[in-house]
Each structure stands twice: as structure tokens, then as C-alpha cells.
mmCIF file of C-alpha atoms in Angstrom:
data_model
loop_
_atom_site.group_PDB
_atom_site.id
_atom_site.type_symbol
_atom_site.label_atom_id
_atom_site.label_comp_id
_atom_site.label_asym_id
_atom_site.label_seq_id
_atom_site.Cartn_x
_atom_site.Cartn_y
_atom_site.Cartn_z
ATOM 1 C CA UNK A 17 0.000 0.000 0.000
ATOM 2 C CA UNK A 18 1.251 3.493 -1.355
ATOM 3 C CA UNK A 19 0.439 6.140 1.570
ATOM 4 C CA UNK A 20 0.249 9.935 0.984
ATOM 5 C CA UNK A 21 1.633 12.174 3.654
ATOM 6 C CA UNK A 22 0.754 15.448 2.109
ATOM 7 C CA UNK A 23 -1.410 16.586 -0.666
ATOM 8 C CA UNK A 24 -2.055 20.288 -1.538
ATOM 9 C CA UNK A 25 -5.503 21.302 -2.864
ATOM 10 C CA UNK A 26 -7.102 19.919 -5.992
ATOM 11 C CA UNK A 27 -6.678 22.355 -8.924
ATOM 12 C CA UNK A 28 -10.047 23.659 -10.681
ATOM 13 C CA UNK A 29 -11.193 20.955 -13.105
ATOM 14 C CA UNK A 30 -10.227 21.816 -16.723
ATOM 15 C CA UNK A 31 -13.125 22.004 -19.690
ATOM 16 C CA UNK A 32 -10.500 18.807 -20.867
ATOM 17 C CA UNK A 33 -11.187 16.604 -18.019
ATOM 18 C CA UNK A 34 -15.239 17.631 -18.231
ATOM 19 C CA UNK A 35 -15.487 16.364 -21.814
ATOM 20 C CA UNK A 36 -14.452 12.996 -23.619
ATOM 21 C CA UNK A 37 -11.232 12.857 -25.136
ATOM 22 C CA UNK A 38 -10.976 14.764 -28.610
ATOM 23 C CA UNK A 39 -10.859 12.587 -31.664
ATOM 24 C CA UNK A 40 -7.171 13.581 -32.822
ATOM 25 C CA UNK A 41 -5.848 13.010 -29.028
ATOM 26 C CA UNK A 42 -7.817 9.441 -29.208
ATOM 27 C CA UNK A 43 -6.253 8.947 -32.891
ATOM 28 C CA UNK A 44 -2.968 10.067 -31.331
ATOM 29 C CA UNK A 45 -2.765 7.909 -28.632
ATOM 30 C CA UNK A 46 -3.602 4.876 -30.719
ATOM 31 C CA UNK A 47 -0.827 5.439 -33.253
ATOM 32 C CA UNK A 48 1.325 6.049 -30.082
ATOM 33 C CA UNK A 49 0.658 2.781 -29.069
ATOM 34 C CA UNK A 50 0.921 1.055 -32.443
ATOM 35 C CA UNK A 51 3.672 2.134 -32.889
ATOM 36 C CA UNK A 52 5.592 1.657 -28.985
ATOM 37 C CA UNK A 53 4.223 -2.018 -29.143
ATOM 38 C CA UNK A 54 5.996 -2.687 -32.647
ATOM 39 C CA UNK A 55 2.511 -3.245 -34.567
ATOM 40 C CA UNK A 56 3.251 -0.664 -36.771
ATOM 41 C CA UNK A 57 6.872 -1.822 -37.175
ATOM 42 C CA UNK A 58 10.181 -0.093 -37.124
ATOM 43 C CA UNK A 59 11.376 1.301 -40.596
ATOM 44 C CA UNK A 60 7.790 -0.024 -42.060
ATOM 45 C CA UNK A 61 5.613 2.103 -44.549
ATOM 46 C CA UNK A 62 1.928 2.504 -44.123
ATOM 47 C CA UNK A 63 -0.629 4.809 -45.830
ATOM 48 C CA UNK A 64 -2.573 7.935 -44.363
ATOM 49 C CA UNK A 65 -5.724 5.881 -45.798
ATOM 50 C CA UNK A 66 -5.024 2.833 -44.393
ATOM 51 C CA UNK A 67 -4.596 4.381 -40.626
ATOM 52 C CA UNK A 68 -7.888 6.009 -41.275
ATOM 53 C CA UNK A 69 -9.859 2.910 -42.038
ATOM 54 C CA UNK A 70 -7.965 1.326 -39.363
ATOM 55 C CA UNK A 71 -9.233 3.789 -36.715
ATOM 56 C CA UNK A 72 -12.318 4.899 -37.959
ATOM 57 C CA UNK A 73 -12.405 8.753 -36.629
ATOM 58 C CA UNK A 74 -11.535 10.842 -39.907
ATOM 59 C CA UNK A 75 -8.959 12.088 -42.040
ATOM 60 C CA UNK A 76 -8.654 15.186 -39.876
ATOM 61 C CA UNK A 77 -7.738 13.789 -36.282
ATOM 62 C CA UNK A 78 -5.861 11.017 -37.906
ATOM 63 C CA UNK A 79 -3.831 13.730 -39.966
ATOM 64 C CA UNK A 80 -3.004 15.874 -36.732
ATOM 65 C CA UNK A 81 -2.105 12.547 -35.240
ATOM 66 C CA UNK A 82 0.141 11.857 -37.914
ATOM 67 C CA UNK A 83 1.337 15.553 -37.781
ATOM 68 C CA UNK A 84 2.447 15.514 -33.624
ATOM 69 C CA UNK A 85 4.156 12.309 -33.967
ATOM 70 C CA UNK A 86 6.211 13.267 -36.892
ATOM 71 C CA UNK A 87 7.085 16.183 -34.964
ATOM 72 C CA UNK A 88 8.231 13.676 -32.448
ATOM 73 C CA UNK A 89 10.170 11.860 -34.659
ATOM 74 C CA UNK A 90 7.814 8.674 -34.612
ATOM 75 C CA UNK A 91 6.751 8.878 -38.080
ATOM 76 C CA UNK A 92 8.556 10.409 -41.225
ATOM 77 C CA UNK A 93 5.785 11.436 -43.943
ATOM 78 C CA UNK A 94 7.562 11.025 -46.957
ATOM 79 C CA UNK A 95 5.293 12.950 -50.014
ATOM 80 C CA UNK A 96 3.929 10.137 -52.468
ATOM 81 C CA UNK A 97 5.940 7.349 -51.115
ATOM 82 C CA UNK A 98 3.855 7.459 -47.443
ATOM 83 C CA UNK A 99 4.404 7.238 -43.870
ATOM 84 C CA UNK A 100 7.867 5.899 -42.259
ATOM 85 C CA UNK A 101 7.676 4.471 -39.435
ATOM 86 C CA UNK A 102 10.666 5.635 -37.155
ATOM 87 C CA UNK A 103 13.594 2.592 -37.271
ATOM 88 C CA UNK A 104 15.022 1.355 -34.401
ATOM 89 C CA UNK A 105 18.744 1.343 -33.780
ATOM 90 C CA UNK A 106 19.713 0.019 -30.495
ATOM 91 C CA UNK A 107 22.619 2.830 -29.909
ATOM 92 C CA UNK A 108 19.511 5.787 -30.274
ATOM 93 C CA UNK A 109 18.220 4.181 -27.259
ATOM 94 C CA UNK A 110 21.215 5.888 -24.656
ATOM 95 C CA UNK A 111 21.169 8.872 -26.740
ATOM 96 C CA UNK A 112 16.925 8.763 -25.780
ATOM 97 C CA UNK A 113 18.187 8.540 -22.445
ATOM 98 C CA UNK A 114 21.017 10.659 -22.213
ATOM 99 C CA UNK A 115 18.388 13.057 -23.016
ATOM 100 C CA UNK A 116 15.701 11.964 -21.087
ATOM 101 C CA UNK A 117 17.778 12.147 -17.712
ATOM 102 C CA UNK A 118 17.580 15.756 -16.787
ATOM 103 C CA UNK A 119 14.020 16.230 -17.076
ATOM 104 C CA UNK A 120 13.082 13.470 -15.430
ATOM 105 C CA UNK A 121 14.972 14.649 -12.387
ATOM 106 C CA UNK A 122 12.912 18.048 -12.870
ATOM 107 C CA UNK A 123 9.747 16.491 -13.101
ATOM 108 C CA UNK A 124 10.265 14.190 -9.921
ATOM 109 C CA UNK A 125 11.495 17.187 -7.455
ATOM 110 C CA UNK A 126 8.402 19.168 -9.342
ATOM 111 C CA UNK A 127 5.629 16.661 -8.620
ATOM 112 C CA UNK A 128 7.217 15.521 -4.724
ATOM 113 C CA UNK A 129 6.473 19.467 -3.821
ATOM 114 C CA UNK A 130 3.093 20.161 -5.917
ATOM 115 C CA UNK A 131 0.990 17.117 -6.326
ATOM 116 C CA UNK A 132 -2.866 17.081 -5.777
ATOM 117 C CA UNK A 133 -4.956 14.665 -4.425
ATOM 118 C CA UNK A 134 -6.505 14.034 -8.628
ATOM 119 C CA UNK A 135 -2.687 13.319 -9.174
ATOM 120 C CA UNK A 136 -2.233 10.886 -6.380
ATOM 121 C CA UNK A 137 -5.044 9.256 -7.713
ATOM 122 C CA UNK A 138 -3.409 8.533 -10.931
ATOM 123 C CA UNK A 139 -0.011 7.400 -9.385
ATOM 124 C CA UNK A 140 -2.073 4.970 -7.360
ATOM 125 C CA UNK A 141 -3.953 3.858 -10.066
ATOM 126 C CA UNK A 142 -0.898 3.561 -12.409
ATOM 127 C CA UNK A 143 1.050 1.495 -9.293
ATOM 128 C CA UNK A 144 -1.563 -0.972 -8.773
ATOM 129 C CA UNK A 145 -2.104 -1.294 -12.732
ATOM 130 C CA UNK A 146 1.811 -2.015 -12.579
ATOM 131 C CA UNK A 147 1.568 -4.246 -10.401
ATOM 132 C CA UNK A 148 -0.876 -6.471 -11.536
ATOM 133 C CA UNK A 149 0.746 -6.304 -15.136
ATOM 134 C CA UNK A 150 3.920 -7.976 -13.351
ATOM 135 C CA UNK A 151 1.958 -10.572 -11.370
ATOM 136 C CA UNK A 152 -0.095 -11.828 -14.713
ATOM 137 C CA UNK A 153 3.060 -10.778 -17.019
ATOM 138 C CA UNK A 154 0.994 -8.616 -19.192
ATOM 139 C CA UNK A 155 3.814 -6.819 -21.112
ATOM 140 C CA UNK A 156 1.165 -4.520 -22.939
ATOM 141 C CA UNK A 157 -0.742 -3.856 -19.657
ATOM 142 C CA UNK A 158 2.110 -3.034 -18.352
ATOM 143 C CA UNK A 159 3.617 -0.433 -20.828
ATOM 144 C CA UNK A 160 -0.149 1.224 -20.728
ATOM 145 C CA UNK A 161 0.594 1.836 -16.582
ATOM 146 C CA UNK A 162 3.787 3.068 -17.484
ATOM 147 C CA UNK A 163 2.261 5.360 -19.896
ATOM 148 C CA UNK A 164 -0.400 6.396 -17.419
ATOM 149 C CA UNK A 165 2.365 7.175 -14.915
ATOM 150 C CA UNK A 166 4.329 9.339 -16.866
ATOM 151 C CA UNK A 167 1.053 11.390 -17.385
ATOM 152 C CA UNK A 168 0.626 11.598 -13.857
ATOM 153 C CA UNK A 169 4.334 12.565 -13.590
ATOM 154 C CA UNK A 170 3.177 15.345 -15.724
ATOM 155 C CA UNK A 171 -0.158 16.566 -13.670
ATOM 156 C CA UNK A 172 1.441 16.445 -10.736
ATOM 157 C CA UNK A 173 4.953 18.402 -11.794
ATOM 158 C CA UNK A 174 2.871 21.338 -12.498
ATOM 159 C CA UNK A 175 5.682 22.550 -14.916
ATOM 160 C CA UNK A 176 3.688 22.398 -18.957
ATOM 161 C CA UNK A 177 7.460 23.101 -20.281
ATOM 162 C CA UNK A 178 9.578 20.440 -18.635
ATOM 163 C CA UNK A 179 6.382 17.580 -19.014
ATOM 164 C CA UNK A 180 6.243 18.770 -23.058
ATOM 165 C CA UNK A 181 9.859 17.777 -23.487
ATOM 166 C CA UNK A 182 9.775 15.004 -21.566
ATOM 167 C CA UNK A 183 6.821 13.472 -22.882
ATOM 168 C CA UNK A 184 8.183 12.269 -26.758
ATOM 169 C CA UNK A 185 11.416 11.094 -24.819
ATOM 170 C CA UNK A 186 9.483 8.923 -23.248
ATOM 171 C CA UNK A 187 7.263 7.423 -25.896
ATOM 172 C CA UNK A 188 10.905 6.297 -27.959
ATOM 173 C CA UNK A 189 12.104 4.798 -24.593
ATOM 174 C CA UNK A 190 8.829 2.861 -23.790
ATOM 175 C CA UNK A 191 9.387 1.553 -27.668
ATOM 176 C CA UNK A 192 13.304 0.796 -27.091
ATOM 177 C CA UNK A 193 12.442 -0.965 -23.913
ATOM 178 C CA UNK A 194 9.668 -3.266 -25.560
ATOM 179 C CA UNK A 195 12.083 -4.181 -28.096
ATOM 180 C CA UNK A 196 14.997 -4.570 -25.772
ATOM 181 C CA UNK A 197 13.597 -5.585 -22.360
ATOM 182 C CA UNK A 198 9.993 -6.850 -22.117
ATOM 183 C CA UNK A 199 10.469 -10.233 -21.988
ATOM 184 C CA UNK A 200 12.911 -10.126 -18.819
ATOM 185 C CA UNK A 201 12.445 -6.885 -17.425
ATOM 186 C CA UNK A 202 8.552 -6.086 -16.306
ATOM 187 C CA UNK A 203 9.504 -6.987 -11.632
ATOM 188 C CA UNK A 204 12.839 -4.942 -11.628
ATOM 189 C CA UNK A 205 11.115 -1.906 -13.974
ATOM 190 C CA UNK A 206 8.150 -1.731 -11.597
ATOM 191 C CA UNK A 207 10.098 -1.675 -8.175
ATOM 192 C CA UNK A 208 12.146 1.332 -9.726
ATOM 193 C CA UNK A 209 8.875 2.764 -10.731
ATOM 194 C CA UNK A 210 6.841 2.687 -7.670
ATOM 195 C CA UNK A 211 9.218 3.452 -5.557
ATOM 196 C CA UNK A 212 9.886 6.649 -7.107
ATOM 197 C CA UNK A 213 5.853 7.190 -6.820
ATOM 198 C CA UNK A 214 6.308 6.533 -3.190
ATOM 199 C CA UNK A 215 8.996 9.555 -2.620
ATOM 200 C CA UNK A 216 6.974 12.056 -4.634
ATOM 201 C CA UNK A 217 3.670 11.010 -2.873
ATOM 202 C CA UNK A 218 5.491 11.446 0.750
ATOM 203 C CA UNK A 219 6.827 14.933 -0.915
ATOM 204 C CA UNK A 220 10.384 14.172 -0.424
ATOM 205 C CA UNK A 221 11.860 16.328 -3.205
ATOM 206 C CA UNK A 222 15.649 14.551 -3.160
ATOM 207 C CA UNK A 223 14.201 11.174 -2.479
ATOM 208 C CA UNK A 224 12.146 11.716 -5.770
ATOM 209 C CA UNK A 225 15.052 12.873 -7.378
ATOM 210 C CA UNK A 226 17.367 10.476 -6.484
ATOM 211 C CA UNK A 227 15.130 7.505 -7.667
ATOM 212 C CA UNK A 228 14.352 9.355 -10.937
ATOM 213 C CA UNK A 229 17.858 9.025 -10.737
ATOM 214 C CA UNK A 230 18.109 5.540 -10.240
ATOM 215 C CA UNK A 231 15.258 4.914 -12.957
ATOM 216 C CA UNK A 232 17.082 6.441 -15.530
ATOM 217 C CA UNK A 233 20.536 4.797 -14.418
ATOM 218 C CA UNK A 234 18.705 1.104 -14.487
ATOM 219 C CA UNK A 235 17.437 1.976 -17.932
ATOM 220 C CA UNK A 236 20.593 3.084 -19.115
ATOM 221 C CA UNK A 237 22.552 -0.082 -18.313
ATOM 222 C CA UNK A 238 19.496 -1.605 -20.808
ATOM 223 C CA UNK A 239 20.444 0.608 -23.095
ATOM 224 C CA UNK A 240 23.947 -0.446 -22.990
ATOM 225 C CA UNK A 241 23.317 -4.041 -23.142
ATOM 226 C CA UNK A 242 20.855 -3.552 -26.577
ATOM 227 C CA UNK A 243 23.783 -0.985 -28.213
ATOM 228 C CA UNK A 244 26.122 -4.451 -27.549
ATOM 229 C CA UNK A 245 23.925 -6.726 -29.320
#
């Protein structure tokens, strides 16, 4: 059990949370997935018509789909020959990282001083989804708590600038790491992960930090194995 030792007020709901999500976010986070979970392989082509059938939800929120994750260097859309998917070389993965580091760091200290109670809920949610992903093996269950987390990492941070840059470095290490890592890696990943929920939920700031820390540092020896192979 994940206890909370202090929680500031709830912000004001946003007009975002009132509604259901907006068809390009749902076509985004679709793709997203497709593509982090390998069914839309690395280095494959696929048509702007064929994702469209494939979702059902329209040329225009599949288009600004296709738009954001090209901007995050998911997709290439290559004029009259289609969509790219991104490849996958195992040596990107500690640049991804190398990146990646910082932020997280930023994000952890962030959310250990400011989260809400609505965040908390999330991390909870996200650590018992985690763990249940480990105890049936559900790799896919699993990456879609690790997604949710790092959206409550985001809430909870309270910083739009740090969570925007953090968010596509993310995404290509989710991907890396179910190419890499998902068959062995799902107990060790989640212990790292929920204990770092744990520090920013007591609102240790350098506790937080220092297992965003460790997170990133467990990762990166992944990373270093997958550049060897």
C-alpha cells in the first residue's frame, strides 16, 4: 500500500477533463501505441488511408495525429511514397536517455512538492495497474501503466514546459524498452517505478530525485546491453 503524507488542494477541473477525449488526441494515442508495441513496425511504410480505415475517426484527427508524432520523430511522412515508421537502432536508445535524464529529475522534485490529491489518484492507479501487469506478465498492460504514470508525472509536476519535453522522450524509450527488455524486465522496472511514486507522494523532493535518478541509471545499463547486441 502506497500512503500519501501530504497533498495540496485539488486544482479547478479543466473544460478537458469535463469532456471525452478529442478525436485527434484518441487517434494520437492509438498510433502512439501502435507504434511503442511494434505493430506498426520499425522502418515499415503505411498509408494515411489505411490508418484512417484502421481507426475509424476521420482524415482530420488522424492527420493531426500523424502531424504531432512526426514532430516527435515517430513517423517520417515522406510525399507520395507514405508514412515511415521511425527505425530502431539500439545505440539511439542511450542517446533517448542521455536526453531523457535531466528532465526526469525536474519532473520528480516538481511533482514531490506540488501534487494534488486528482494526481495521487493517478499514481495509485498507475502502481496498482503495474503491479498487476507484473503478477499476470501482461507486457502490454504493463507499458499502458507506465504510460499512465508518466502522465501523472506530468499533472502532478505542475511545470507544462519540462512535461512537453519530456513526454516524446518517453514514448521512444517505452518503444526501445519493448524491443529490448519486455520479456525479462517487467519486476525490476516496476520496483524502480513505484518506488519513485512513493517519494513524490510522501513529498520528499531529493528522495524523488534520487530515484528518478536511479530509474534512468537502471534503464541506461538496458540501453547499454541492446547498443552491444
Amino acid at each position: 500500500m502506497i500512503y500519501v503524507r501530504y497533498i495540496r488542494s485539488p486544482p479547478l477541473i479543466s473544460s478537458e477533463t469535463a469532456y471525452p477525449e478529442p478525436a485527434a488526441a484518441k487517434a494520437y494515442h492509438v498510433l502512439e501505441h501502435m507504434i511503442v508495441t511494434l505493430e506498426l513496425a520499425p522502418a515499415s511504410f503505411v498509408t494515411e488511408g489505411a490508418l484512417i480505415e484502421k481507426l475509424a475517426l476521420g482524415r482530420t484527427p488522424v492527420r493531426e495525429a500523424i502531424q504531432r508524432l512526426a514532430w516527435e520523430g515517430l513517423v517520417d511522412v515522406r510525399p507520395r511514397a507514405g508514412i515511415a515508421i521511425a527505425p530502431l537502432h539500439p545505440g539511439d536508445w542511450l542517446r533517448v536517455l542521455d536526453a531523457r535524464r535531466g528532465v526526469e529529475v525536474v519532473l520528480a522534485r516538481s511533482a514531490a512538492r506540488f501534487v494534488t490529491r486528482e494526481a495521487a489518484d493517478l499514481f495509485h492507479e498507475a502502481a496498482l495497474a503495474m503491479q498487476k501487469a507484473v503478477i499476470s506478465g501482461n507486457v502490454l498492460a504493463f507499458i499502458q501503466a507506465d504510460k499512465a504514470l508518466d502522465e501523472a508525472l506530468a499533472m502532478a509536476a505542475d511545470n507544462p514546459f519540462a512535461a512537453r519535453l519530456a513526454a516524446p522522450l518517453q514514448t521512444h524509450s517505452r518503444r526501445f524498452w519493448f524491443r529490448y527488455k519486455a520479456d525479462t524486465g517487467l519486476a525490476e522496472s516496476a520496483e524502480h517505478h513505484v518506488a519513485l511514486i512513493r517519494s513524490i507522494l510522501a513529498g520528499d523532493e531529493e528522495a524523488a530525485a534520487k530515484d528518478a535518478k536511479r530509474l534512468m541509471a537502471l534503464l541506461r545499463g538496458h540501453a547499454e546491453v541492446a547498443a552491444t547486441r
